[in-house]
mmCIF file with all atom_site columns, C-alpha atoms in Angstrom:
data_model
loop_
_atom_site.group_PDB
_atom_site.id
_atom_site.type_symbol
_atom_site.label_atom_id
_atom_site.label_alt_id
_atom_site.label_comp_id
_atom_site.label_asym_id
_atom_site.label_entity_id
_atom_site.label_seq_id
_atom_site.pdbx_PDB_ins_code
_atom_site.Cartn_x
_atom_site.Cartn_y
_atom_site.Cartn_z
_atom_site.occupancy
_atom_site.B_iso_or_equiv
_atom_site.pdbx_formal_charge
_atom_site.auth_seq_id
_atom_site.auth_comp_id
_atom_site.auth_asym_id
_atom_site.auth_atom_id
_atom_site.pdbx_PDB_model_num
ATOM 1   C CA . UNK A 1 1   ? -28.923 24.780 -14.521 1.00 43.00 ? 63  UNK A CA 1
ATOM 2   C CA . UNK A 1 2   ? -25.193 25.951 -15.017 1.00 49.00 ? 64  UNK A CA 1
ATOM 3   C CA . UNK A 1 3   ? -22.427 24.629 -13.312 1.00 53.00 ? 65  UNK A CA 1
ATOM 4   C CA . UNK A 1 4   ? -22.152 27.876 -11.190 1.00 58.00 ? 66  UNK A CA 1
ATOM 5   C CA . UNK A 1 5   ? -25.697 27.747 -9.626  1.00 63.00 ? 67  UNK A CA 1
ATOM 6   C CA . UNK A 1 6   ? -25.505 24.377 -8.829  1.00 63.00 ? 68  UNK A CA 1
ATOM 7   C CA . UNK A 1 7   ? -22.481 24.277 -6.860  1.00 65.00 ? 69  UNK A CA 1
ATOM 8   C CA . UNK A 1 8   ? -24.207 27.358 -4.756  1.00 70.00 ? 70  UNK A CA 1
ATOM 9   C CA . UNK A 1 9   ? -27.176 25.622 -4.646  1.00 70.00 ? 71  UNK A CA 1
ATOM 10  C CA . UNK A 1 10  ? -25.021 22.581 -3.105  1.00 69.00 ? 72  UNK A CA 1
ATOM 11  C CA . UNK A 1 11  ? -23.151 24.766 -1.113  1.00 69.00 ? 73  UNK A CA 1
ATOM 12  C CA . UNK A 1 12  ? -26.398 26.590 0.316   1.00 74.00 ? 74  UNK A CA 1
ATOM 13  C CA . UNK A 1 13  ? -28.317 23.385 0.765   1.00 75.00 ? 75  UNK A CA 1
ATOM 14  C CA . UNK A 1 14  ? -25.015 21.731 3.003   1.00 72.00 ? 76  UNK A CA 1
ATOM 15  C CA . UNK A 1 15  ? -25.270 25.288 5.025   1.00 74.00 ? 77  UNK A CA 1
ATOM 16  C CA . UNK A 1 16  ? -28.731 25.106 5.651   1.00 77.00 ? 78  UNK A CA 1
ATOM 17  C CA . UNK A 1 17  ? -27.994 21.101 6.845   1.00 75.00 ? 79  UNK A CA 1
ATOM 18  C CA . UNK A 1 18  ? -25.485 22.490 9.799   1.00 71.00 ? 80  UNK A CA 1
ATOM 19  C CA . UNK A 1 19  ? -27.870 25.223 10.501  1.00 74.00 ? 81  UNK A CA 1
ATOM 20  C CA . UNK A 1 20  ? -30.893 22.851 11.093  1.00 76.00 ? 82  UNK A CA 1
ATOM 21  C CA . UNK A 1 21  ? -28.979 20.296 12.749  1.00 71.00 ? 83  UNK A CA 1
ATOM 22  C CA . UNK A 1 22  ? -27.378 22.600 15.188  1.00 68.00 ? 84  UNK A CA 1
ATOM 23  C CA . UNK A 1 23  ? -30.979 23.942 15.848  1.00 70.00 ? 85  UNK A CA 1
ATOM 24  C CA . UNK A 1 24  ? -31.830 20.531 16.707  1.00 69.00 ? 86  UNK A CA 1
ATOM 25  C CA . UNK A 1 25  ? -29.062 20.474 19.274  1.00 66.00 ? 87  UNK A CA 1
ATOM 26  C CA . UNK A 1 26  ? -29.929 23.873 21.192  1.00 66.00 ? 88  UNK A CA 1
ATOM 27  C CA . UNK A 1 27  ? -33.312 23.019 21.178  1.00 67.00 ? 89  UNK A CA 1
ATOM 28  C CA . UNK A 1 28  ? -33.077 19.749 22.715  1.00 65.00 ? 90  UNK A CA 1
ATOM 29  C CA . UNK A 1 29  ? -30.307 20.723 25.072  1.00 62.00 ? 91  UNK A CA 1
ATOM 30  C CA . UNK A 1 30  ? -32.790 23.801 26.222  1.00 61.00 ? 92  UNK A CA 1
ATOM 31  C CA . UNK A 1 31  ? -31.633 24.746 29.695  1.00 55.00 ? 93  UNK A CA 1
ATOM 32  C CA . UNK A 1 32  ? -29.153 21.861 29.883  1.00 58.00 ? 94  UNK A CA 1
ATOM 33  C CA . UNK A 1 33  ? -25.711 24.193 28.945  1.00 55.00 ? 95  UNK A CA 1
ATOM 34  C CA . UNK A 1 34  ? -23.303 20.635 29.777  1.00 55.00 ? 96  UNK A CA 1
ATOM 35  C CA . UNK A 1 35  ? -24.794 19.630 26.321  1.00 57.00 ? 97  UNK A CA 1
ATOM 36  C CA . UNK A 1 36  ? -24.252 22.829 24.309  1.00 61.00 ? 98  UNK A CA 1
ATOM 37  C CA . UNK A 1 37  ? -20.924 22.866 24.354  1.00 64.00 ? 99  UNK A CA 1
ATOM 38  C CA . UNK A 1 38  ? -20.709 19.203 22.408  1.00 65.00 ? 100 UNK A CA 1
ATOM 39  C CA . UNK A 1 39  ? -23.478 20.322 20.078  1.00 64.00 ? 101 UNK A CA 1
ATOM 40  C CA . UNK A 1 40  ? -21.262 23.152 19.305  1.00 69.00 ? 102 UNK A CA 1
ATOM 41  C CA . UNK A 1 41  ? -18.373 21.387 18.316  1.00 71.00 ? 103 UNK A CA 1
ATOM 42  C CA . UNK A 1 42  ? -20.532 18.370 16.585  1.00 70.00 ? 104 UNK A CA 1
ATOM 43  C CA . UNK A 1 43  ? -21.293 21.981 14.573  1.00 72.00 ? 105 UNK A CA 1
ATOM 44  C CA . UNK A 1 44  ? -17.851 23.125 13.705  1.00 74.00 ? 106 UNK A CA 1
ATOM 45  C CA . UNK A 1 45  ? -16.444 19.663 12.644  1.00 74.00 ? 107 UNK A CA 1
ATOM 46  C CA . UNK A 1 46  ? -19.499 19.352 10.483  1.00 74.00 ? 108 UNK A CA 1
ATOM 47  C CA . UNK A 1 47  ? -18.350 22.522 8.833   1.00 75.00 ? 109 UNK A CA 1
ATOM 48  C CA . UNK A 1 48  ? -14.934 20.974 8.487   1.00 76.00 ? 110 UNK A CA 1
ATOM 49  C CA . UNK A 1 49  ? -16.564 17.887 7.088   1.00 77.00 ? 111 UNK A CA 1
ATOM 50  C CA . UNK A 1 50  ? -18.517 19.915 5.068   1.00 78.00 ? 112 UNK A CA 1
ATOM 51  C CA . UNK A 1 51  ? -15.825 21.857 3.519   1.00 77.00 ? 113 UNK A CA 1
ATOM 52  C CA . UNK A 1 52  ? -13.464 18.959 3.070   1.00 79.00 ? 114 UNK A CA 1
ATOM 53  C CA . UNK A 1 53  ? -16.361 17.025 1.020   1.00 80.00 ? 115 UNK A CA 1
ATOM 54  C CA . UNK A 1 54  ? -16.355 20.248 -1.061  1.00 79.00 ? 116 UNK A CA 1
ATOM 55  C CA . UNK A 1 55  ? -12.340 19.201 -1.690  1.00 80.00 ? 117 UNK A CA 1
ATOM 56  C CA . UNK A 1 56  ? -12.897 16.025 -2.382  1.00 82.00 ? 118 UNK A CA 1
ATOM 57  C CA . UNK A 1 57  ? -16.016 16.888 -4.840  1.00 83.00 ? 119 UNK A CA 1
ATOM 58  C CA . UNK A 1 58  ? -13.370 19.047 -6.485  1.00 83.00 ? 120 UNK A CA 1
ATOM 59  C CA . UNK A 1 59  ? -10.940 16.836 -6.594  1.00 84.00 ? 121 UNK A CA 1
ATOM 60  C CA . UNK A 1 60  ? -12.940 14.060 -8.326  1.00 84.00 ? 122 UNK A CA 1
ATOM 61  C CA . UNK A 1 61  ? -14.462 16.516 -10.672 1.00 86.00 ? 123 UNK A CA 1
ATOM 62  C CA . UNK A 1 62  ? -10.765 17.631 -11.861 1.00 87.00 ? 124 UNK A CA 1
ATOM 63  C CA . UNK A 1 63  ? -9.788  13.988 -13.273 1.00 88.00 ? 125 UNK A CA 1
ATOM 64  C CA . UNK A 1 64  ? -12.284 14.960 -16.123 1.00 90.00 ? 126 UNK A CA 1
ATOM 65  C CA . UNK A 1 65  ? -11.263 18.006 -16.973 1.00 92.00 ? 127 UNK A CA 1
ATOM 66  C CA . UNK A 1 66  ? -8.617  18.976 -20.278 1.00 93.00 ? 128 UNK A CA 1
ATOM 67  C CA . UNK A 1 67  ? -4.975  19.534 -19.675 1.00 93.00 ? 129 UNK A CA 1
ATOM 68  C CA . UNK A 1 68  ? -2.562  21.728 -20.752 1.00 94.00 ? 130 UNK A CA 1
ATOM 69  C CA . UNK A 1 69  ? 1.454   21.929 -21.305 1.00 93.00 ? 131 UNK A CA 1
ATOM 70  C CA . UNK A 1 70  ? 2.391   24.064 -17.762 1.00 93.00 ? 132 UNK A CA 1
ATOM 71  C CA . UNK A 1 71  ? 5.808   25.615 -16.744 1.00 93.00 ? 133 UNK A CA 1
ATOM 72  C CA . UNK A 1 72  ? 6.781   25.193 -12.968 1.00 93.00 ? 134 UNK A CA 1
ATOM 73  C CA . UNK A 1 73  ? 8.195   27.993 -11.769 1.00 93.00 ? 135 UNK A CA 1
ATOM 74  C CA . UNK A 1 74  ? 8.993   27.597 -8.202  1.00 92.00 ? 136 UNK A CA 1
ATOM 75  C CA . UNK A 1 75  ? 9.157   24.828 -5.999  1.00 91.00 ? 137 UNK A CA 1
ATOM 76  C CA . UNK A 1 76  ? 9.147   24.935 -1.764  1.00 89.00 ? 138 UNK A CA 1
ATOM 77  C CA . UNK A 1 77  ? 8.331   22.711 1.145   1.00 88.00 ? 139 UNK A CA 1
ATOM 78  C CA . UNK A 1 78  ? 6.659   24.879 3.723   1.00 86.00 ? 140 UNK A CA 1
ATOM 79  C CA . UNK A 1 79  ? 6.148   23.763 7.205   1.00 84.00 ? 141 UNK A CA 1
ATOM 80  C CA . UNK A 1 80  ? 3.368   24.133 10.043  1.00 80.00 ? 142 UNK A CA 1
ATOM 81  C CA . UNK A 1 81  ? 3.334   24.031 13.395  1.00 74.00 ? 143 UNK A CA 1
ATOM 82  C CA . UNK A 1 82  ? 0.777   20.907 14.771  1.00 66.00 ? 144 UNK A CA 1
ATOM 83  C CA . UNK A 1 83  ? -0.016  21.165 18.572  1.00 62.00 ? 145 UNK A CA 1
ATOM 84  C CA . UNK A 1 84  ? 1.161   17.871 19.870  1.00 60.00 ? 146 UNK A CA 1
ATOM 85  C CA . UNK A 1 85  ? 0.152   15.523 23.284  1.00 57.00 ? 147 UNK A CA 1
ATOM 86  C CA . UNK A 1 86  ? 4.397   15.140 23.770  1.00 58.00 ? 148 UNK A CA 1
ATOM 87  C CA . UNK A 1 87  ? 7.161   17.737 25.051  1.00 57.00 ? 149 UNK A CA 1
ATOM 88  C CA . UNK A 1 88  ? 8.515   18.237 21.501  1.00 56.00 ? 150 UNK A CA 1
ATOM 89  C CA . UNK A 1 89  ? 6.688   20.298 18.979  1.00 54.00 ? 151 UNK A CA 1
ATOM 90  C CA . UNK A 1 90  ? 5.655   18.481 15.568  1.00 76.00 ? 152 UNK A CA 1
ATOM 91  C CA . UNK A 1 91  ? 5.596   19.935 12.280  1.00 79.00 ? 153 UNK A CA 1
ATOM 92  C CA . UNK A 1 92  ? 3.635   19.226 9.227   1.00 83.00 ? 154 UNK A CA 1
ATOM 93  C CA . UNK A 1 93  ? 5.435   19.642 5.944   1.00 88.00 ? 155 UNK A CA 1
ATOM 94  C CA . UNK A 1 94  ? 3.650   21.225 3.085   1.00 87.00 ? 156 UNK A CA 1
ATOM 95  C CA . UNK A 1 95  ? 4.432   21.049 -0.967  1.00 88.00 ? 157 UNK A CA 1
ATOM 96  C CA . UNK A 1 96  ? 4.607   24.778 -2.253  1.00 89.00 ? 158 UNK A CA 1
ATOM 97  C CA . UNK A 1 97  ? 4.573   24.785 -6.656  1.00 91.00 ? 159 UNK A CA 1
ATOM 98  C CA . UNK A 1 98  ? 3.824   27.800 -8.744  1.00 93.00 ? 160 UNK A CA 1
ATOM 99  C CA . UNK A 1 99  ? 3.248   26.742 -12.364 1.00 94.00 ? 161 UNK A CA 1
ATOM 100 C CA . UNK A 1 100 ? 1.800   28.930 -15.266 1.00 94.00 ? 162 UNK A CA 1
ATOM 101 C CA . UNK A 1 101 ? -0.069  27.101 -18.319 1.00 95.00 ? 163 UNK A CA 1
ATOM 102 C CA . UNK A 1 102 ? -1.503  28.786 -21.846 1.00 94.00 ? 164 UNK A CA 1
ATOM 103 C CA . UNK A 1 103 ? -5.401  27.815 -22.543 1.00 94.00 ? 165 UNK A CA 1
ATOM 104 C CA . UNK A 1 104 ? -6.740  29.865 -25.867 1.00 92.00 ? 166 UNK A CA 1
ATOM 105 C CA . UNK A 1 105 ? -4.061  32.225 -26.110 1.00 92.00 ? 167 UNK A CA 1
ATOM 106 C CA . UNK A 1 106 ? -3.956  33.331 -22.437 1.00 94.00 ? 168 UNK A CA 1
ATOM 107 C CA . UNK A 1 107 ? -1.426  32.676 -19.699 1.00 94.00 ? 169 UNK A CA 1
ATOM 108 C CA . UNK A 1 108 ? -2.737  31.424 -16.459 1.00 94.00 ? 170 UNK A CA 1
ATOM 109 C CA . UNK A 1 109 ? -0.515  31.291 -12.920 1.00 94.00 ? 171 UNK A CA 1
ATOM 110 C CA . UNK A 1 110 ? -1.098  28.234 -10.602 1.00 91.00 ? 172 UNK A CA 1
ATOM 111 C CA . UNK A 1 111 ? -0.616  27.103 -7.517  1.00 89.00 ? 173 UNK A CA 1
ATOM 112 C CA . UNK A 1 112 ? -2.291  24.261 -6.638  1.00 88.00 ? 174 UNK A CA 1
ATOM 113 C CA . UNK A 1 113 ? -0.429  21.075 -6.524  1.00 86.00 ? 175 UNK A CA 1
ATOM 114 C CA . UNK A 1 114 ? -4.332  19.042 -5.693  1.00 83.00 ? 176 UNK A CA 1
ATOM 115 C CA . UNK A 1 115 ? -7.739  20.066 -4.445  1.00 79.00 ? 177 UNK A CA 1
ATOM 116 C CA . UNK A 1 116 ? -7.113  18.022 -0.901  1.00 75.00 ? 178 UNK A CA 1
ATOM 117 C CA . UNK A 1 117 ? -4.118  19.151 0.499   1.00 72.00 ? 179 UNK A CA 1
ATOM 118 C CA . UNK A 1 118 ? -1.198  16.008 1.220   1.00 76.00 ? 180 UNK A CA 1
ATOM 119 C CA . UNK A 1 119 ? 0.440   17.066 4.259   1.00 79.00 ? 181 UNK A CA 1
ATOM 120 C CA . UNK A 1 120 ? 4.005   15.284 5.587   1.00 83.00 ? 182 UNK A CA 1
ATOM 121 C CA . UNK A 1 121 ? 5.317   14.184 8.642   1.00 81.00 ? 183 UNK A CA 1
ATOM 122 C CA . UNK A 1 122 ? 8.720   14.865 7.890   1.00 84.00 ? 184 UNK A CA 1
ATOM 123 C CA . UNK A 1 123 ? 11.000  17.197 5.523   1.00 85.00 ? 185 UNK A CA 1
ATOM 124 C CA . UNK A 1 124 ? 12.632  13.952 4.084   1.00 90.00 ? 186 UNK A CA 1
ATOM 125 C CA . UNK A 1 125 ? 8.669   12.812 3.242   1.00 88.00 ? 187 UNK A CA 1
ATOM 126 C CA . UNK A 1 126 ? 7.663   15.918 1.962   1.00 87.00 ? 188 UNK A CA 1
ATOM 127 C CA . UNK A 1 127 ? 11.483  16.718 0.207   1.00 89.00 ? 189 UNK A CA 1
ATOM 128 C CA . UNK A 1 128 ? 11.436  13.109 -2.010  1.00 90.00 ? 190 UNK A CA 1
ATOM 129 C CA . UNK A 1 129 ? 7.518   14.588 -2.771  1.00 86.00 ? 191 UNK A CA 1
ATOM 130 C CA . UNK A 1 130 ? 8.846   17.051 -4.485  1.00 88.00 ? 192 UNK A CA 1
ATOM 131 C CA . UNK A 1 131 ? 11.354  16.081 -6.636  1.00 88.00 ? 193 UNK A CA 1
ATOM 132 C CA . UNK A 1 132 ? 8.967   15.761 -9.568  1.00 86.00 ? 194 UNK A CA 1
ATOM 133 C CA . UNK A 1 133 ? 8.268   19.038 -9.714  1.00 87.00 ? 195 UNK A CA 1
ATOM 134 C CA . UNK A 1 134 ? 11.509  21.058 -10.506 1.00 86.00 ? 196 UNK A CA 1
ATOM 135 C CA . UNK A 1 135 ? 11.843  24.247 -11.558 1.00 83.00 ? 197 UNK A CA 1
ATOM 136 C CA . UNK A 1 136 ? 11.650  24.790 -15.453 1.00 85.00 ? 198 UNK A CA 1
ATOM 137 C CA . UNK A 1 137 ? 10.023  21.617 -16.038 1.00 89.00 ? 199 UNK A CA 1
ATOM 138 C CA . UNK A 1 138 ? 7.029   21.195 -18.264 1.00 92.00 ? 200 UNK A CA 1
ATOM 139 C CA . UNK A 1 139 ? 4.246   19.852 -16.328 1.00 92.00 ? 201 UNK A CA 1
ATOM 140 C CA . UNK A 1 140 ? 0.332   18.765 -17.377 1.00 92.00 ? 202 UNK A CA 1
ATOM 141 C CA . UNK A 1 141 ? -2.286  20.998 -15.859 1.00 93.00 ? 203 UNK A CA 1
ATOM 142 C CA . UNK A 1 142 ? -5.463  19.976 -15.323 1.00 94.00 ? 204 UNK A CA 1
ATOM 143 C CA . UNK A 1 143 ? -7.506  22.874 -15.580 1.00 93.00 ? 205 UNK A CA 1
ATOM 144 C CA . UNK A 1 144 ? -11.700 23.955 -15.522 1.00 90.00 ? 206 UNK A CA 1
ATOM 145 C CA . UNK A 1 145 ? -13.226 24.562 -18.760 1.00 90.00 ? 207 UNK A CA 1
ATOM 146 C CA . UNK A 1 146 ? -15.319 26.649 -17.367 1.00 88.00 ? 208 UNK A CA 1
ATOM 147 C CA . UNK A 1 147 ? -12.723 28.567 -15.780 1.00 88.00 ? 209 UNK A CA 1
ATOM 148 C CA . UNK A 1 148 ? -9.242  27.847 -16.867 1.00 90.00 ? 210 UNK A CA 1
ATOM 149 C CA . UNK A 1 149 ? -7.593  29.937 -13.979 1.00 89.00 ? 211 UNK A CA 1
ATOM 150 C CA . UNK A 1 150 ? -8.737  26.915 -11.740 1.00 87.00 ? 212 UNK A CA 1
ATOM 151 C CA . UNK A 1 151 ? -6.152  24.346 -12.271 1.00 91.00 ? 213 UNK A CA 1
ATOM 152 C CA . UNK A 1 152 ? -3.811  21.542 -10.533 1.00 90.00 ? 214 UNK A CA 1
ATOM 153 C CA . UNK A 1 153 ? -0.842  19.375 -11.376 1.00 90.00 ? 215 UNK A CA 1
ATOM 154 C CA . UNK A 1 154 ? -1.689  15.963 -9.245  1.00 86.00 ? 216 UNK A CA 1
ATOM 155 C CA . UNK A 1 155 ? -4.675  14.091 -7.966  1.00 81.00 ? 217 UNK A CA 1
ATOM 156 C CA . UNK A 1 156 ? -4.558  12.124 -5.183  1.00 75.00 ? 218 UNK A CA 1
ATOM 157 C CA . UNK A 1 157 ? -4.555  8.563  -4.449  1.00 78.00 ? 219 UNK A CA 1
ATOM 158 C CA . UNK A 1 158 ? -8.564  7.384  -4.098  1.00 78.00 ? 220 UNK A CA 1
ATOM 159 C CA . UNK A 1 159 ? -7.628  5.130  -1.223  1.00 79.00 ? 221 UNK A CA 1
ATOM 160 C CA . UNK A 1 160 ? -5.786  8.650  0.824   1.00 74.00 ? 222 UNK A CA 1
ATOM 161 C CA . UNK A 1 161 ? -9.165  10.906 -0.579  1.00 75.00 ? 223 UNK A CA 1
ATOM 162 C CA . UNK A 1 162 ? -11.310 7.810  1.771   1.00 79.00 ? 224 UNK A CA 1
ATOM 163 C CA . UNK A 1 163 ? -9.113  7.485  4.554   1.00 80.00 ? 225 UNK A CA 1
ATOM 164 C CA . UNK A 1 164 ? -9.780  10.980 5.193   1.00 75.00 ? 226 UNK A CA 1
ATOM 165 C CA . UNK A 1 165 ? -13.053 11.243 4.255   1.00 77.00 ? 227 UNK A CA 1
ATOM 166 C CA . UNK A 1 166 ? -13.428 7.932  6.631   1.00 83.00 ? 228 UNK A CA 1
ATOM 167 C CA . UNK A 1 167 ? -12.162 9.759  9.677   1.00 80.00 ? 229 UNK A CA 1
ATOM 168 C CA . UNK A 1 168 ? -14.209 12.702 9.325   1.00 77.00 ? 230 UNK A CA 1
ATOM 169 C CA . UNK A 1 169 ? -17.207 11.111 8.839   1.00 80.00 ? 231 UNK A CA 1
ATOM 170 C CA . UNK A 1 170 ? -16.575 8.539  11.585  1.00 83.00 ? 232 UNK A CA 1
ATOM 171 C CA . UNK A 1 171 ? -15.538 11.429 14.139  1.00 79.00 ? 233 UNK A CA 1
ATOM 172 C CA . UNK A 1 172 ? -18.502 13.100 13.559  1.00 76.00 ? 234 UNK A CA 1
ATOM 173 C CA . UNK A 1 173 ? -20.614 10.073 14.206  1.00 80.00 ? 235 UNK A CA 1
ATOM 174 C CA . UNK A 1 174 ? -19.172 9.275  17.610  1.00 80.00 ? 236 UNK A CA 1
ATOM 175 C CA . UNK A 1 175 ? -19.642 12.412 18.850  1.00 75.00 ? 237 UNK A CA 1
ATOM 176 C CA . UNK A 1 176 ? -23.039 12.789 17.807  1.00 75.00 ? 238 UNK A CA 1
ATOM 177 C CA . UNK A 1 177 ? -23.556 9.882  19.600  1.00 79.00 ? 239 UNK A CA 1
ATOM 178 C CA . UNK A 1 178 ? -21.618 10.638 22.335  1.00 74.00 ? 240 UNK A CA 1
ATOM 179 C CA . UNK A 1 179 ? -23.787 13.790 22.475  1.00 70.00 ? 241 UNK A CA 1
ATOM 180 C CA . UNK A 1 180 ? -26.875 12.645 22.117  1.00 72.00 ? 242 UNK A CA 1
ATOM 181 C CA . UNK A 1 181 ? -26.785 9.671  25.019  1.00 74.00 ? 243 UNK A CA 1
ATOM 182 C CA . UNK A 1 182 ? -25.095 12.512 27.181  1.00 68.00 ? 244 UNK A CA 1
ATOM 183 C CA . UNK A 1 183 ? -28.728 14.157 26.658  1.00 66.00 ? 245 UNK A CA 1
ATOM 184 C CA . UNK A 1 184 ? -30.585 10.704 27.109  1.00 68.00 ? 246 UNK A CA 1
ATOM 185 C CA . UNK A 1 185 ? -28.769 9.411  30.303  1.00 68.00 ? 247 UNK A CA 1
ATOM 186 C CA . UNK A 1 186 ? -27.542 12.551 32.115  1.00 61.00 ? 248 UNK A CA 1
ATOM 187 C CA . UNK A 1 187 ? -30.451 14.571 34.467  1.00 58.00 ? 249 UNK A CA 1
#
């Protein structure tokens, strides 16, 4: 089986997983709507989950793969706006690098700095983040065999990958949980 049509058959198989359990939910909750709506968003942050294991499966797979001399060719800190509980709004601070690499005789333009995304609470976080990666600099790419236009420059810290694998998993727990004694103990 190539690479290819196992990821999709991962990728179909995790699908079918939110599906099912998500039937599981509507059918048990049958005329009770108080319980659909936490079934439904047990759903979406399983889909979350779901696509941030596919990150981290990425991520992991990329400390394996060959490198290759890269060229950075623009650096930026991009921010976000995070809804916050206080009166001020909160921003999340985001490394932006564009890099372009030569694998057999072809030039290849990147832009990923890491599979998971690192975000920043602060400019001055996110601004000492960056200095490594100045403009004109050579650089090592990691980059797919399979397909060299898939590529990055860092990987992440194990112990940040599990904190926020940790999280997610233990969110969706509790509310599972939380969901299904709702449907035990409420008429």
């Amino acid at each position: 089986v190539s690479n290819k049509s196992r990821r999709l058959q991962i990728c179909l198989v995790l699908i079918f997983s939110v599906v099912f359990i998500s039937a599981i939910i509507f059918v048990a909750c049958q005329e009770r709507f108080v319980f659909i709506l936490p079934g439904l968003w047990f759903l979406v942050t399983s889909f979350v989950t779901i696509m941030l294991f596919c990150q981290v499966y990425c991520e992991l797979r990329s400390r394996r793969w060959p490198m290759a001399v890269g060229l950075i060719r623009r650096v930026g800190i991009v921010s976000s706006y995070m809804p916050s509980d206080g009166n001020s709004p909160s921003f999340a601070y985001t490394i932006v690098v564009e890099y372009n690499y030569i694998v057999a005789d072809k030039q290849y333009k990147g832009t990923r700095v890491s599979f998971v995304n690192k975000d920043y609470a602060s400019w001055k976080e996110a601004d000492v983040a960056r200095r490594p990666f100045m403009q004109d600099k050579k650089i090592n790419v990691y980059y797919c065999p399979l397909i060299p236009s898939l590529s990055c420059i860092t990987h992440l810290k194990l112990s940040d990958i599990m904190i926020t694998v940790s999280v997610m998993v233990g969110f969706n727990a509790v509310l599972l949980i939380v969901t299904l004694l709702a449907f035990y103990y409420l008429p």
